């Protein structure tokens, strides 16, 4: 689905942030196709946003020059660090002896 058809409008703006920050001229020679699975709608939009930002930085590093890459990377990092750095938090697995990852059954002596 093209980026301009993403619904709702607020999430569309979130997905287009890398394009708006770097400028449309930087994306002229680039064709990006993304596929996301899992998570909810908002998580997928944030994944798309991060993938676009990382892709444009990698493209400029490989095919253009280092100075342009640093300029784009600095602009992304100044706006929002989450554009280039993933959130490492994941769900902790459940363990034996309790109802969740950390919760334990209480022991009653009487």
Short mmCIF file of N, CA and C in Angstrom, two decimals:
data_model
loop_
_atom_site.label_atom_id
_atom_site.label_comp_id
_atom_site.label_asym_id
_atom_site.label_seq_id
_atom_site.Cartn_x
_atom_site.Cartn_y
_atom_site.Cartn_z
N UNK A 1 0.85 -1.17 0.00
CA UNK A 1 0.00 0.00 0.00
C UNK A 1 0.90 1.23 0.00
N UNK A 2 0.61 2.17 -0.87
CA UNK A 2 1.40 3.41 -0.87
C UNK A 2 1.27 4.16 0.45
N UNK A 3 2.33 4.86 0.79
CA UNK A 3 2.39 5.55 2.09
C UNK A 3 1.30 6.59 2.25
N UNK A 4 0.88 7.22 1.15
CA UNK A 4 -0.13 8.27 1.27
C UNK A 4 -1.54 7.72 1.47
N UNK A 5 -1.72 6.38 1.47
CA UNK A 5 -3.03 5.78 1.69
C UNK A 5 -3.19 5.18 3.08
N UNK A 6 -2.17 5.30 3.92
CA UNK A 6 -2.23 4.73 5.28
C UNK A 6 -3.29 5.47 6.09
N UNK A 7 -4.11 4.71 6.80
CA UNK A 7 -5.14 5.28 7.66
C UNK A 7 -4.86 4.90 9.09
N UNK A 8 -5.16 5.65 10.09
CA UNK A 8 -5.68 7.01 10.11
C UNK A 8 -4.60 8.05 9.79
N UNK A 9 -5.02 9.28 9.65
CA UNK A 9 -4.14 10.35 9.20
C UNK A 9 -2.97 10.58 10.16
N UNK A 10 -3.19 10.47 11.46
CA UNK A 10 -2.12 10.69 12.44
C UNK A 10 -0.99 9.68 12.27
N UNK A 11 -1.35 8.43 12.01
CA UNK A 11 -0.34 7.40 11.80
C UNK A 11 0.35 7.57 10.45
N UNK A 12 -0.38 8.10 9.48
CA UNK A 12 0.23 8.38 8.18
C UNK A 12 1.36 9.40 8.33
N UNK A 13 1.12 10.43 9.14
CA UNK A 13 2.15 11.43 9.37
C UNK A 13 3.35 10.82 10.09
N UNK A 14 3.09 9.89 11.02
CA UNK A 14 4.18 9.21 11.72
C UNK A 14 5.02 8.41 10.73
N UNK A 15 4.37 7.70 9.81
CA UNK A 15 5.08 6.88 8.84
C UNK A 15 5.87 7.73 7.85
N UNK A 16 5.40 8.95 7.60
CA UNK A 16 6.07 9.83 6.63
C UNK A 16 7.14 10.72 7.25
N UNK A 17 7.35 10.62 8.57
CA UNK A 17 8.32 11.48 9.24
C UNK A 17 9.71 11.43 8.60
N UNK A 18 10.27 10.25 8.29
CA UNK A 18 11.60 10.24 7.67
C UNK A 18 11.65 11.01 6.35
N UNK A 19 10.57 10.91 5.57
CA UNK A 19 10.50 11.63 4.29
C UNK A 19 10.43 13.13 4.53
N UNK A 20 9.65 13.54 5.51
CA UNK A 20 9.49 14.96 5.80
C UNK A 20 10.75 15.57 6.41
N UNK A 21 11.47 14.79 7.22
CA UNK A 21 12.69 15.30 7.86
C UNK A 21 13.81 15.43 6.85
N UNK A 22 14.04 14.38 6.07
CA UNK A 22 15.15 14.39 5.11
C UNK A 22 14.82 15.22 3.88
N UNK A 23 13.56 15.32 3.54
CA UNK A 23 13.15 16.06 2.34
C UNK A 23 12.88 15.11 1.20
N UNK A 24 11.89 15.42 0.40
CA UNK A 24 11.50 14.53 -0.70
C UNK A 24 12.58 14.39 -1.76
N UNK A 25 13.45 15.37 -1.87
CA UNK A 25 14.52 15.30 -2.87
C UNK A 25 15.49 14.15 -2.59
N UNK A 26 15.68 13.82 -1.32
CA UNK A 26 16.59 12.73 -0.95
C UNK A 26 16.02 11.37 -1.34
N UNK A 27 14.70 11.28 -1.50
CA UNK A 27 14.04 10.02 -1.82
C UNK A 27 13.75 9.86 -3.31
N UNK A 28 14.21 10.79 -4.11
CA UNK A 28 13.89 10.77 -5.53
C UNK A 28 14.37 9.51 -6.24
N UNK A 29 15.58 9.04 -5.92
CA UNK A 29 16.17 7.90 -6.62
C UNK A 29 15.92 6.58 -5.90
N UNK A 30 15.14 6.58 -4.84
CA UNK A 30 14.98 5.40 -4.00
C UNK A 30 13.56 4.87 -4.11
N UNK A 31 13.44 3.54 -4.29
CA UNK A 31 12.14 2.87 -4.27
C UNK A 31 12.17 1.89 -3.11
N UNK A 32 11.35 2.13 -2.10
CA UNK A 32 11.36 1.30 -0.89
C UNK A 32 10.06 0.50 -0.83
N UNK A 33 10.21 -0.82 -0.66
CA UNK A 33 9.06 -1.70 -0.48
C UNK A 33 9.23 -2.41 0.86
N UNK A 34 8.20 -2.33 1.69
CA UNK A 34 8.27 -2.90 3.03
C UNK A 34 7.11 -3.87 3.25
N UNK A 35 7.38 -4.89 4.04
CA UNK A 35 6.33 -5.82 4.47
C UNK A 35 6.49 -6.00 5.97
N UNK A 36 5.42 -5.79 6.70
CA UNK A 36 5.47 -5.94 8.16
C UNK A 36 4.47 -7.01 8.59
N UNK A 37 4.84 -7.75 9.63
CA UNK A 37 3.96 -8.76 10.21
C UNK A 37 4.02 -8.64 11.72
N UNK A 38 2.92 -9.03 12.37
CA UNK A 38 2.89 -9.07 13.81
C UNK A 38 2.65 -7.72 14.44
N UNK A 39 2.37 -7.75 15.73
CA UNK A 39 2.13 -6.51 16.46
C UNK A 39 0.81 -5.88 16.07
N UNK A 40 0.57 -4.71 16.58
CA UNK A 40 -0.65 -3.98 16.26
C UNK A 40 -0.40 -2.95 15.17
N UNK A 41 -1.40 -2.19 14.86
CA UNK A 41 -1.31 -1.19 13.80
C UNK A 41 -0.25 -0.14 14.10
N UNK A 42 -0.26 0.37 15.31
CA UNK A 42 0.69 1.41 15.68
C UNK A 42 2.12 0.88 15.67
N UNK A 43 2.31 -0.33 16.17
CA UNK A 43 3.65 -0.93 16.16
C UNK A 43 4.16 -1.12 14.74
N UNK A 44 3.28 -1.51 13.86
CA UNK A 44 3.67 -1.70 12.46
C UNK A 44 4.05 -0.37 11.82
N UNK A 45 3.32 0.69 12.13
CA UNK A 45 3.65 2.01 11.59
C UNK A 45 5.02 2.45 12.09
N UNK A 46 5.30 2.22 13.38
CA UNK A 46 6.60 2.59 13.92
C UNK A 46 7.72 1.75 13.30
N UNK A 47 7.43 0.49 12.98
CA UNK A 47 8.41 -0.36 12.31
C UNK A 47 8.69 0.13 10.88
N UNK A 48 7.63 0.55 10.19
CA UNK A 48 7.78 1.10 8.84
C UNK A 48 8.62 2.38 8.88
N UNK A 49 8.31 3.23 9.84
CA UNK A 49 9.01 4.50 10.02
C UNK A 49 10.50 4.27 10.25
N UNK A 50 10.82 3.31 11.11
CA UNK A 50 12.22 3.02 11.41
C UNK A 50 12.91 2.39 10.20
N UNK A 51 12.22 1.51 9.50
CA UNK A 51 12.81 0.85 8.33
C UNK A 51 13.12 1.86 7.22
N UNK A 52 12.23 2.82 7.00
CA UNK A 52 12.47 3.84 5.98
C UNK A 52 13.69 4.68 6.34
N UNK A 53 13.78 5.09 7.61
CA UNK A 53 14.91 5.92 8.04
C UNK A 53 16.23 5.16 7.92
N UNK A 54 16.25 3.89 8.36
CA UNK A 54 17.47 3.10 8.27
C UNK A 54 17.86 2.84 6.82
N UNK A 55 16.85 2.62 5.97
CA UNK A 55 17.12 2.34 4.55
C UNK A 55 17.74 3.54 3.85
N UNK A 56 17.24 4.73 4.12
CA UNK A 56 17.78 5.91 3.45
C UNK A 56 19.20 6.21 3.92
N UNK A 57 19.49 5.97 5.20
CA UNK A 57 20.85 6.16 5.71
C UNK A 57 21.79 5.15 5.07
N UNK A 58 21.36 3.88 4.98
CA UNK A 58 22.20 2.84 4.36
C UNK A 58 22.42 3.12 2.87
N UNK A 59 21.38 3.61 2.18
CA UNK A 59 21.50 3.93 0.76
C UNK A 59 22.54 5.04 0.55
N UNK A 60 22.45 6.09 1.37
CA UNK A 60 23.39 7.20 1.21
C UNK A 60 24.81 6.79 1.58
N UNK A 61 24.96 5.85 2.51
CA UNK A 61 26.30 5.38 2.86
C UNK A 61 26.91 4.57 1.72
N UNK A 62 26.09 3.76 1.08
CA UNK A 62 26.62 2.86 0.05
C UNK A 62 26.75 3.52 -1.32
N UNK A 63 25.78 4.32 -1.72
CA UNK A 63 25.74 4.81 -3.09
C UNK A 63 26.04 6.29 -3.26
N UNK A 64 25.98 7.08 -2.19
CA UNK A 64 26.23 8.51 -2.36
C UNK A 64 27.56 8.83 -1.68
N UNK A 65 27.56 9.61 -0.62
CA UNK A 65 28.81 9.91 0.08
C UNK A 65 28.58 9.98 1.58
N UNK A 66 29.66 9.91 2.31
CA UNK A 66 29.61 9.86 3.77
C UNK A 66 29.07 11.16 4.37
N UNK A 67 29.39 12.29 3.78
CA UNK A 67 28.95 13.58 4.31
C UNK A 67 27.42 13.70 4.26
N UNK A 68 26.84 13.29 3.14
CA UNK A 68 25.38 13.34 3.01
C UNK A 68 24.72 12.38 3.97
N UNK A 69 25.33 11.21 4.15
CA UNK A 69 24.80 10.23 5.10
C UNK A 69 24.79 10.78 6.52
N UNK A 70 25.90 11.41 6.92
CA UNK A 70 25.99 11.97 8.26
C UNK A 70 24.98 13.10 8.47
N UNK A 71 24.76 13.89 7.43
CA UNK A 71 23.79 14.97 7.51
C UNK A 71 22.38 14.43 7.76
N UNK A 72 22.00 13.39 7.02
CA UNK A 72 20.68 12.78 7.19
C UNK A 72 20.58 12.10 8.55
N UNK A 73 21.62 11.37 8.91
CA UNK A 73 21.62 10.64 10.18
C UNK A 73 21.50 11.59 11.37
N UNK A 74 22.25 12.69 11.32
CA UNK A 74 22.18 13.68 12.39
C UNK A 74 20.79 14.31 12.48
N UNK A 75 20.17 14.56 11.33
CA UNK A 75 18.82 15.14 11.32
C UNK A 75 17.83 14.16 11.95
N UNK A 76 17.95 12.88 11.61
CA UNK A 76 17.06 11.88 12.20
C UNK A 76 17.27 11.77 13.70
N UNK A 77 18.53 11.72 14.14
CA UNK A 77 18.83 11.57 15.56
C UNK A 77 18.40 12.80 16.36
N UNK A 78 18.52 13.96 15.75
CA UNK A 78 18.10 15.19 16.44
C UNK A 78 16.59 15.22 16.60
N UNK A 79 15.87 14.73 15.60
CA UNK A 79 14.41 14.73 15.67
C UNK A 79 13.91 13.67 16.65
N UNK A 80 14.33 12.41 16.44
CA UNK A 80 13.88 11.31 17.29
C UNK A 80 14.85 10.15 17.16
N UNK A 81 15.45 9.77 18.27
CA UNK A 81 16.44 8.69 18.27
C UNK A 81 15.82 7.36 17.85
N UNK A 82 14.53 7.18 18.08
CA UNK A 82 13.86 5.92 17.75
C UNK A 82 13.76 5.69 16.24
N UNK A 83 14.06 6.72 15.45
CA UNK A 83 14.06 6.51 13.99
C UNK A 83 15.18 5.57 13.57
N UNK A 84 16.29 5.56 14.30
CA UNK A 84 17.43 4.73 13.91
C UNK A 84 17.79 3.65 14.92
N UNK A 85 17.34 3.79 16.15
CA UNK A 85 17.71 2.84 17.20
C UNK A 85 16.46 2.09 17.65
N UNK A 86 16.50 0.75 17.58
CA UNK A 86 15.35 -0.07 17.95
C UNK A 86 15.19 -0.14 19.46
N UNK A 87 13.97 -0.35 19.90
CA UNK A 87 13.67 -0.52 21.31
C UNK A 87 13.93 -1.98 21.68
N UNK A 88 14.87 -2.25 22.59
CA UNK A 88 15.25 -3.63 22.86
C UNK A 88 14.29 -4.39 23.78
N UNK A 89 13.27 -3.72 24.31
CA UNK A 89 12.39 -4.40 25.26
C UNK A 89 11.53 -5.45 24.56
N UNK A 90 11.50 -6.64 25.17
CA UNK A 90 10.66 -7.73 24.69
C UNK A 90 9.92 -8.33 25.87
N UNK A 91 8.96 -9.12 25.58
CA UNK A 91 8.19 -9.77 26.63
C UNK A 91 9.05 -10.83 27.29
N UNK A 92 9.05 -10.84 28.62
CA UNK A 92 9.82 -11.84 29.36
C UNK A 92 9.01 -13.14 29.42
N UNK A 93 9.64 -14.29 29.16
CA UNK A 93 8.88 -15.54 29.15
C UNK A 93 8.42 -15.95 30.55
N UNK A 94 7.28 -16.61 30.60
CA UNK A 94 6.74 -17.12 31.85
C UNK A 94 7.62 -18.26 32.36
N UNK A 95 7.76 -18.30 33.68
CA UNK A 95 8.56 -19.36 34.29
C UNK A 95 7.68 -20.19 35.23
N UNK A 96 8.17 -21.34 35.61
CA UNK A 96 7.39 -22.24 36.47
C UNK A 96 7.24 -21.65 37.87
N UNK A 97 6.23 -22.12 38.58
CA UNK A 97 6.04 -21.71 39.96
C UNK A 97 5.23 -20.44 40.15
N UNK A 98 4.61 -19.96 39.11
CA UNK A 98 3.84 -18.73 39.26
C UNK A 98 2.95 -18.47 38.07
N UNK A 99 2.26 -17.34 38.13
CA UNK A 99 1.30 -17.00 37.07
C UNK A 99 1.93 -16.22 35.93
N UNK A 100 3.11 -15.68 36.14
CA UNK A 100 3.72 -14.87 35.09
C UNK A 100 5.22 -14.99 35.14
N UNK A 101 5.90 -14.02 34.55
CA UNK A 101 7.36 -14.05 34.47
C UNK A 101 8.00 -13.86 35.84
N UNK A 102 7.44 -12.96 36.65
CA UNK A 102 8.02 -12.66 37.96
C UNK A 102 7.11 -13.08 39.12
N UNK A 103 5.82 -13.13 38.91
CA UNK A 103 4.87 -13.43 39.99
C UNK A 103 5.04 -14.87 40.46
N UNK A 104 4.99 -15.08 41.75
CA UNK A 104 5.13 -16.41 42.34
C UNK A 104 3.89 -16.73 43.15
N UNK A 105 3.62 -18.01 43.32
CA UNK A 105 2.52 -18.42 44.19
C UNK A 105 2.92 -18.14 45.63
N UNK A 106 1.99 -17.65 46.40
CA UNK A 106 2.30 -17.38 47.80
C UNK A 106 2.17 -18.65 48.61
N UNK A 107 3.02 -18.79 49.60
CA UNK A 107 3.00 -19.99 50.44
C UNK A 107 2.39 -19.64 51.78
N UNK A 108 1.39 -20.41 52.17
CA UNK A 108 0.73 -20.19 53.45
C UNK A 108 1.11 -21.33 54.40
N UNK A 109 1.55 -21.00 55.59
CA UNK A 109 1.98 -22.01 56.54
C UNK A 109 0.82 -22.46 57.43
N UNK A 110 -0.29 -21.76 57.46
CA UNK A 110 -1.40 -22.14 58.32
C UNK A 110 -2.69 -22.21 57.58
#
